[in-house]
Coordinates of C-alpha atoms and ligand atoms in Angstrom, one line a residue:
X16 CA 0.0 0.0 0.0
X17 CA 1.1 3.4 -0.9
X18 CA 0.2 7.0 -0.8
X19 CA 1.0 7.0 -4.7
X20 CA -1.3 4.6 -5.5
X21 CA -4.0 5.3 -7.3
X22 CA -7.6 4.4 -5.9
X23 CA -8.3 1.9 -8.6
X24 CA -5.2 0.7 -7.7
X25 CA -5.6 0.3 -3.9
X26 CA -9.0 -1.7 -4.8
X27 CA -7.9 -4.4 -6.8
X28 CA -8.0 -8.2 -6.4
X29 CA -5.2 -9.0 -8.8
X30 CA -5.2 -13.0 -10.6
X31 CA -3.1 -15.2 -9.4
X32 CA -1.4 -17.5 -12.3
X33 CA -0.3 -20.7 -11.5
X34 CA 2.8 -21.7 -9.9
X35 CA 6.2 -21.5 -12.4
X36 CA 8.5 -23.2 -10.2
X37 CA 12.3 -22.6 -10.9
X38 CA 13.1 -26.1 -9.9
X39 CA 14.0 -28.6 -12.7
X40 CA 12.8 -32.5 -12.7
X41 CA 9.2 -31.4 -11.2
X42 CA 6.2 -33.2 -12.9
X43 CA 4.5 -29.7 -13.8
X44 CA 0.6 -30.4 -14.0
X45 CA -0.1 -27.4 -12.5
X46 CA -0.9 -25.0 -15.7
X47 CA -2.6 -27.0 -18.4
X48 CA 0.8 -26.5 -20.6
X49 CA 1.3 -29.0 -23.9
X50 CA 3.8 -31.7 -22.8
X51 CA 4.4 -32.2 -26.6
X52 CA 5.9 -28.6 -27.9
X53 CA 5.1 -26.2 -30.4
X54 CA 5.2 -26.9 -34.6
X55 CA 9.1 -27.3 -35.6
X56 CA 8.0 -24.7 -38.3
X57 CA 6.6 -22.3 -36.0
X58 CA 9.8 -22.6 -34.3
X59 CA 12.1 -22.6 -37.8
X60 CA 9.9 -18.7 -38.2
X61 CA 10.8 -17.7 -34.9
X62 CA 14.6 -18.6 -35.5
X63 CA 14.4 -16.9 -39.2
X64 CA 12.7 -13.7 -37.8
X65 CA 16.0 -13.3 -35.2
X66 CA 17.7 -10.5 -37.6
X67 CA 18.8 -6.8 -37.7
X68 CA 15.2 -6.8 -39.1
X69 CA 14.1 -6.4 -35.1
X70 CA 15.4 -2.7 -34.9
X71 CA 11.8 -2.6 -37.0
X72 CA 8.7 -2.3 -35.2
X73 CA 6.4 -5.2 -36.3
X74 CA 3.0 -5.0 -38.5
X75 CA 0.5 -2.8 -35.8
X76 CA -2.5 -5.0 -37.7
X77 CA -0.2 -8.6 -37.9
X78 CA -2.1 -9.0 -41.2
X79 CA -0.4 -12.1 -42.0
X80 CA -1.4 -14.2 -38.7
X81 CA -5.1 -12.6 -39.7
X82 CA -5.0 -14.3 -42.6
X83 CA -4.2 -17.7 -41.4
X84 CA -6.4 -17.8 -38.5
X85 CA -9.1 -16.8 -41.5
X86 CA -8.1 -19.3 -43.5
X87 CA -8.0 -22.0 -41.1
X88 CA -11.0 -21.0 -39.7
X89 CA -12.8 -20.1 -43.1
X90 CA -14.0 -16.7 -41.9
X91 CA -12.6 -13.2 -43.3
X92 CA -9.8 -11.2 -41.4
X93 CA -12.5 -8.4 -40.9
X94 CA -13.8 -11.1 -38.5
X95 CA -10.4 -11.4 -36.6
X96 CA -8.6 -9.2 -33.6
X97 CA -5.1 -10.5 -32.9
X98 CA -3.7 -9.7 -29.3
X99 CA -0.9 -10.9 -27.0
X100 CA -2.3 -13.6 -25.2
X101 CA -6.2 -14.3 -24.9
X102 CA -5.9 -13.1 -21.5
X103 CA -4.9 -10.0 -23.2
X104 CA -7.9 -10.0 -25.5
X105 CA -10.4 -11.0 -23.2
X106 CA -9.0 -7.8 -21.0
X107 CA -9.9 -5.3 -24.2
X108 CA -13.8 -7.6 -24.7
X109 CA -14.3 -6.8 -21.0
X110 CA -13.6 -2.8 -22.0
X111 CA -14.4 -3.0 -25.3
X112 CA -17.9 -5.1 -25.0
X113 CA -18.9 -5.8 -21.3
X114 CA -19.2 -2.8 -19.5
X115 CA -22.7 -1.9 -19.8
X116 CA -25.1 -0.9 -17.2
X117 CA -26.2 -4.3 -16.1
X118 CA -24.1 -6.8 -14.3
X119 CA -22.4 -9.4 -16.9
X120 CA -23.2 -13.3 -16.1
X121 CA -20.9 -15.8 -16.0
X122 CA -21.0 -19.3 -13.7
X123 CA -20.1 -19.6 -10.2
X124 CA -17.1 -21.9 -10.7
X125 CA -15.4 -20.6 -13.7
X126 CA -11.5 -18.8 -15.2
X127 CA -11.1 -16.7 -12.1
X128 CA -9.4 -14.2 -14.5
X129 CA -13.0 -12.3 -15.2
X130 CA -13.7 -11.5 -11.7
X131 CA -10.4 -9.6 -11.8
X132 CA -11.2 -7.7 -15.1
X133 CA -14.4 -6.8 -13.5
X134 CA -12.6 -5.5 -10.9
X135 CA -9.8 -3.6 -12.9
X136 CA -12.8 -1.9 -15.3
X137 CA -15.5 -1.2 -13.0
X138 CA -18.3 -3.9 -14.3
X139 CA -20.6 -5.4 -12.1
X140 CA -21.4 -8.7 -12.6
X141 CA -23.4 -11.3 -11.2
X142 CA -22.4 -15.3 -10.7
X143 CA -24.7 -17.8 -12.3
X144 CA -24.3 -21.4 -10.4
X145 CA -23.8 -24.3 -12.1
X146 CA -26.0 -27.2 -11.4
X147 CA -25.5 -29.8 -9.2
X148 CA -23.4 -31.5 -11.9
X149 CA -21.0 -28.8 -12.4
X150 CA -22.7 -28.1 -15.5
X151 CA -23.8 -25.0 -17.8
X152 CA -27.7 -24.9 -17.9
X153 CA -28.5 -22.6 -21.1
X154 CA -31.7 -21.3 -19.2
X155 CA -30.3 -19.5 -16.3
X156 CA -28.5 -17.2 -18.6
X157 CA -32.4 -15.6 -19.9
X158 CA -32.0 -13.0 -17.4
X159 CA -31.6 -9.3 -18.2
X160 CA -27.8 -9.2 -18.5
X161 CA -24.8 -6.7 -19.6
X162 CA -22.7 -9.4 -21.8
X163 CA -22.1 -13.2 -21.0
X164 CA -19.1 -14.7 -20.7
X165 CA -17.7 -18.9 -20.4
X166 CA -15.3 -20.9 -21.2
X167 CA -16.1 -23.4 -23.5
X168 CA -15.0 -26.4 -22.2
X169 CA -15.7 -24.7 -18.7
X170 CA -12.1 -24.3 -17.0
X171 CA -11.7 -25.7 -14.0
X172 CA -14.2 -28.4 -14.4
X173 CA -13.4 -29.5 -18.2
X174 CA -17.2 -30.0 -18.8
X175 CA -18.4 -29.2 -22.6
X176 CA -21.2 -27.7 -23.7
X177 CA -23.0 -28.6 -26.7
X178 CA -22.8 -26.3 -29.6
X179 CA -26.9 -26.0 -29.4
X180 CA -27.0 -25.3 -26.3
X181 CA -24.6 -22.3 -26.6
X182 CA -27.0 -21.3 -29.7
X183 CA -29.2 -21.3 -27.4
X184 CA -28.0 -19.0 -25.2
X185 CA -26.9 -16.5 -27.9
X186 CA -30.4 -16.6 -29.5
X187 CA -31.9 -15.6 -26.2
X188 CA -29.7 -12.8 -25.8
X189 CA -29.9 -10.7 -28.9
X190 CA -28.9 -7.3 -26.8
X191 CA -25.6 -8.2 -25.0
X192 CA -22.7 -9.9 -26.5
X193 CA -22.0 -13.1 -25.5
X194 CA -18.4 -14.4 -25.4
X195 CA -17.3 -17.9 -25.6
X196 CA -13.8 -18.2 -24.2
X197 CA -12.6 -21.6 -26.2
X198 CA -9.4 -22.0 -24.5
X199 CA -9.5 -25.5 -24.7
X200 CA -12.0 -26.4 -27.5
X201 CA -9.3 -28.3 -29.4
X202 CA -9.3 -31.0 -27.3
X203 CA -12.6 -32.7 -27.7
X204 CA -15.5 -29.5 -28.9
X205 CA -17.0 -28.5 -32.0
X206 CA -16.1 -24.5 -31.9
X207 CA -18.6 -21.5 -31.6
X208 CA -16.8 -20.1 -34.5
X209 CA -19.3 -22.0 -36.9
X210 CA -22.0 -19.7 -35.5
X211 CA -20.6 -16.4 -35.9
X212 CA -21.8 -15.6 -39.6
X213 CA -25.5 -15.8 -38.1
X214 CA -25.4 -14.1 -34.9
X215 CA -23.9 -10.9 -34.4
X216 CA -23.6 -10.6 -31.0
X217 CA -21.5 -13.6 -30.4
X218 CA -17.9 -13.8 -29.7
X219 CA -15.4 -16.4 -29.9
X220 CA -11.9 -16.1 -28.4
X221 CA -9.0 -18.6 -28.4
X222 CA -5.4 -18.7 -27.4
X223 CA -2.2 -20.6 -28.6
X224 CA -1.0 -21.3 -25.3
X225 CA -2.8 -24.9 -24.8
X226 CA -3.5 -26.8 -28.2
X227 CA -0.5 -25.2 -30.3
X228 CA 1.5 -25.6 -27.2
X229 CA 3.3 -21.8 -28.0
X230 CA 2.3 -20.6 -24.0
X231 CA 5.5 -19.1 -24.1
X232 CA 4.8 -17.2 -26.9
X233 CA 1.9 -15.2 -26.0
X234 CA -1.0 -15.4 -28.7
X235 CA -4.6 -15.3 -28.3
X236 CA -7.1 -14.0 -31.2
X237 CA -10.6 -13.6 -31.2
X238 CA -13.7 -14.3 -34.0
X239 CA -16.6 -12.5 -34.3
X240 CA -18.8 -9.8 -36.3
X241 CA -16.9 -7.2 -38.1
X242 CA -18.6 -4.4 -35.6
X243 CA -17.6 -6.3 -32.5
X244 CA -13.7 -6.6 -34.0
X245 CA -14.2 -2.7 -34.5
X246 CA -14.9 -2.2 -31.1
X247 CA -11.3 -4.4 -30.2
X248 CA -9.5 -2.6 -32.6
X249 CA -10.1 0.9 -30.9
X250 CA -9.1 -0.5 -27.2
X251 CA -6.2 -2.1 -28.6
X252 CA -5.0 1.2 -30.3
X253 CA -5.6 3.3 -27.8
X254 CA -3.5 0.7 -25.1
X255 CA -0.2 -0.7 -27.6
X256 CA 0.0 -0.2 -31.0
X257 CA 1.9 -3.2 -31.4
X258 CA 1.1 -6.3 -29.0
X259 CA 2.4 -8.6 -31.0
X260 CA 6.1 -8.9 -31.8
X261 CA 7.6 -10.1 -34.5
X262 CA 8.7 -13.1 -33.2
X263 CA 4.9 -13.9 -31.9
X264 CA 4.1 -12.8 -35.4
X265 CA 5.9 -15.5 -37.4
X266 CA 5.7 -17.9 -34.7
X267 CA 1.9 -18.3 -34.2
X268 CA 1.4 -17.4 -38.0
X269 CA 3.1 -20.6 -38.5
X270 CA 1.7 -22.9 -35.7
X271 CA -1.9 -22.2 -37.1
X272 CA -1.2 -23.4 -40.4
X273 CA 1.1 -27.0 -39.3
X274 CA -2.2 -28.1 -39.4
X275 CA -0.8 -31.7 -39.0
X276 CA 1.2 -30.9 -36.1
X277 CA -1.7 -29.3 -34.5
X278 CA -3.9 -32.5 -34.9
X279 CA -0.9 -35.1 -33.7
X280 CA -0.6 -33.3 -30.6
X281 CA -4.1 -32.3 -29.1
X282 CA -4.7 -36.5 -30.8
X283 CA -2.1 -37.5 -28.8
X284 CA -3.5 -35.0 -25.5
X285 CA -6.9 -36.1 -25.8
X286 CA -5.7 -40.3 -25.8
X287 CA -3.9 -39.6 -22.6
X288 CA -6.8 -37.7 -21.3
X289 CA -9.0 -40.9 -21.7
X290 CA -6.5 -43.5 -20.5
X291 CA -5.7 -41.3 -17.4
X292 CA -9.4 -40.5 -16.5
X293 CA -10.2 -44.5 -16.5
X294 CA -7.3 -45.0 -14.3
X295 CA -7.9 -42.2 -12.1
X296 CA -11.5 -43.8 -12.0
X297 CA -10.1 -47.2 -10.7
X298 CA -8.4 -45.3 -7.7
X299 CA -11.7 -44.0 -6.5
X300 CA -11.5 -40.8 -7.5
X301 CA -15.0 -39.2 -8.9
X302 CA -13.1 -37.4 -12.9
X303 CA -15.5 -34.9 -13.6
X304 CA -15.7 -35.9 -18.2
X305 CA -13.3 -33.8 -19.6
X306 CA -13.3 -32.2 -23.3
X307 CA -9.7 -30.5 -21.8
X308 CA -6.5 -31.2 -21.9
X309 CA -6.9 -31.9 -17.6
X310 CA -9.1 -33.6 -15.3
X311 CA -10.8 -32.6 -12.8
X312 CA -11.5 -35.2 -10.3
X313 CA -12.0 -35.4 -6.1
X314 CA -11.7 -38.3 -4.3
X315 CA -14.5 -39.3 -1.7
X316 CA -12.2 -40.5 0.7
X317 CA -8.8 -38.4 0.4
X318 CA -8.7 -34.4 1.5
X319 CA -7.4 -32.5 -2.1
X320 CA -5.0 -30.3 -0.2
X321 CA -3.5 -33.2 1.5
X322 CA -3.2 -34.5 -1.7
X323 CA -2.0 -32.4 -3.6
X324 CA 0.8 -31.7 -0.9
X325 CA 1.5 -35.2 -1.1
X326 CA 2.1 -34.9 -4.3
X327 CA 4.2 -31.9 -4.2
X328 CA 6.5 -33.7 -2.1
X329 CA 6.8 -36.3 -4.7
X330 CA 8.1 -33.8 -7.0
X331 CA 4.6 -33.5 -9.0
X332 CA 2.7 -30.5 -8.9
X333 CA -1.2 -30.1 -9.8
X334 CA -3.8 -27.5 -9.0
X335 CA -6.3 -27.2 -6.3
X336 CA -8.4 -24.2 -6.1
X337 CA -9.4 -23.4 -1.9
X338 CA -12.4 -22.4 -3.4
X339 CA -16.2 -23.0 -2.8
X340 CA -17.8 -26.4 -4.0
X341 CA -14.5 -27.1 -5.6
X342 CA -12.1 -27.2 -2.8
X343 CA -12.2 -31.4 -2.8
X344 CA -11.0 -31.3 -6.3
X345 CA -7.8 -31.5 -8.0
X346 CA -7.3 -30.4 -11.4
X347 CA -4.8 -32.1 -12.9
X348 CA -3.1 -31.3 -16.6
X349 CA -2.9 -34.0 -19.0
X350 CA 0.9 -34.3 -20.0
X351 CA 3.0 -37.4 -21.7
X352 CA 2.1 -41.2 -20.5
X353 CA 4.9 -41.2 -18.7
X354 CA 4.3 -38.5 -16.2
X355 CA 0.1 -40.1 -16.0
X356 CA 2.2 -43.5 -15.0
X357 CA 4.4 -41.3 -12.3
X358 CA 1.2 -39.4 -11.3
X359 CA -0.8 -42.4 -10.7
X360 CA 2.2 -44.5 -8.5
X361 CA 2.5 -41.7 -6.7
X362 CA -1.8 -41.3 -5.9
X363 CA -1.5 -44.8 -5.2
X364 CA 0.9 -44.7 -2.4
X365 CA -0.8 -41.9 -0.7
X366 CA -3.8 -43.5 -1.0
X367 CA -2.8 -46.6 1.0
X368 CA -4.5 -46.5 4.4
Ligands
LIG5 C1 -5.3 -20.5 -20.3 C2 -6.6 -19.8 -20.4 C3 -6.7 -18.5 -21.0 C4 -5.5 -17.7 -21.3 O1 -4.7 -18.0 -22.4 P1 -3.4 -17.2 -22.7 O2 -3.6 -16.9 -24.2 O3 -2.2 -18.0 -22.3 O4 -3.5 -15.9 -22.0 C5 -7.9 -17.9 -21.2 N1 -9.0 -18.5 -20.8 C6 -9.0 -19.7 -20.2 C7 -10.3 -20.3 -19.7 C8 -7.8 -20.4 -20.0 O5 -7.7 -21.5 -19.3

């Protein structure tokens, strides 16, 4: 605290990210990071892009990674906003698109990111609970409402909603935007993206970070109508003219069109996920079904936090949220075989009485 602060400053509830421990050798399944590494081609554009040419600032617009997510995505860059990070992105939607006079919805267990952006721009909002199942229902969000706002599959529980339903929703709310944060739809969901060309109040976003394995890199994007990209646009040039570098540039520009690599690894995720659920399964545990690249699971029998201590001192790290309703649960990042086979001898040994 501090006499310079400002009073926004003074009243906000910053996120806190994951752990990044500097220890090597630790089993990290603590922040939903690809165990299997980025495209070698994105990487081969990153290495090329190292030149004199970085005394240059970078394209403002990064026209070319527009293009590809376009492409890819079979939409037109007028329906594409670049930033650095989704977290990034979903801070300008909250500015750009949220902040109305009524509260924004979004579920009781949920990213714990929009709270914060609430926070740092002055929106009210107002928690809708998930059901007794930890799941979305579409009709508790027909309330009057400044913007809506999920993941898609829900982060922390891993639970997917079906694209329908999310119609649905968007149908019922013609006046506020509603934004589908699809952090994780690679892994197992049919993406909102489809929908955009009919409804213009919807809003996809997605990031690099988890399917394209480029966390490092920084690289979110979002999809939507032409007005709603607009309204991005004009936060994002009146904040950094230039979020994304030139490395991020050729780097994620690359990732998105190794299409190949892309479906090998989030293939390859999505196998583990299954094989790891059915074993967590056979220890007890209640796995919440996943369309992530994590599990979310609680056993009856075994306090999380003990657990996940437990493992700690085994040199494998997972997260658990001290949170309401959730605070039995572990959620726990799908990484290589190998680390689900060191995961699960260590859960058995602390699970012997
Ligand atoms: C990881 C995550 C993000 C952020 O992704 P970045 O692009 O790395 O900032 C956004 N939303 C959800 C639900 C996430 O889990």
């Amino acid at each position: 605290m501090s006499q310079y602060w400002s009073a926004v400053v003074h009243g906000l509830t910053p996120y806190t990210p994951g752990e990044q421990p500097k220890l090597p050798d630790l089993i990290k399944l603590n922040t939903n990071e690809n165990p299997y590494g980025p495209s070698p081609k994105a990487l081969a554009a990153i290495q090329a892009e190292v030149s004199d040419h970085l005394r240059l600032y970078p394209d403002p617009n990064g026209d070319r990674l527009k293009v590809a997510v376009a492409a890819h995505y079979g939409v037109t860059t007028r329906q594409v906003f670049v930033g650095n990070s989704s977290d990034e992105v979903l801070a300008h939607v909250f500015q750009a698109l949220l902040k109305h006079n009524d509260p924004i919805l979004f579920p009781d267990i949920t990213y714990s990111f929009y709270p914060v952006y609430c926070g740092l721009y002055g929106i009210g909002y107002r928690e809708v609970p998930l059901d007794a199942e930890f799941a979305i229902q579409p009709d508790d969000y027909h309330t009057p409402n400044g913007g809506i706002i999920f993941p898609n599959p829900n982060a922390p529980t891993g639970r997917l909603l079906a694209l329908s339903a999310i119609e649905q929703i968007v149908q019922a709310n013609p006046d506020s935007v509603v934004v589908i944060d699809e952090a994780y739809i690679d892994f197992g969901g049919d993406s909102a993206i489809a929908l955009v060309d009919r409804y213009p109040n919807l809003l996809v976003t997605q990031t690099l970070s988890k399917s394209r394995s480029l966390a490092g890199l920084r690289v979110g994007f979002a999809v939507g109508h032409p007005d709603l990209i607009d309204a991005l646009e004009r936060v994002k040039n009146s904040f950094n003219s230039y979020p994304l570098d030139r490395l991020a540039l050729a780097g994620a520009t690359a990732a998105i069109n190794d299409v190949d690599h892309f479906n090998h690894s989030r293939h390859a995720v999505m196998a583990t996920r299954e094989r790891l659920s059915q074993a967590l399964t056979g220890l007890g545990f209640d796995v919440l079904p996943s369309a992530a690249n994590f599990v979310f699971a609680r056993h009856p029998q075994h306090d999380a936090a003990t657990l996940a201590a437990g493992l700690r001192e085994r040199a494998i790290i997972v997260r658990h949220f001290k949170l309401p309703r959730i605070d039995q649960f572990l959620r726990i990042t799908v990484g290589t075989d190998a680390q689900s086979e060191a995961l699960l001898a260590a859960l058995t040994a602390l699970l012997k009485p």
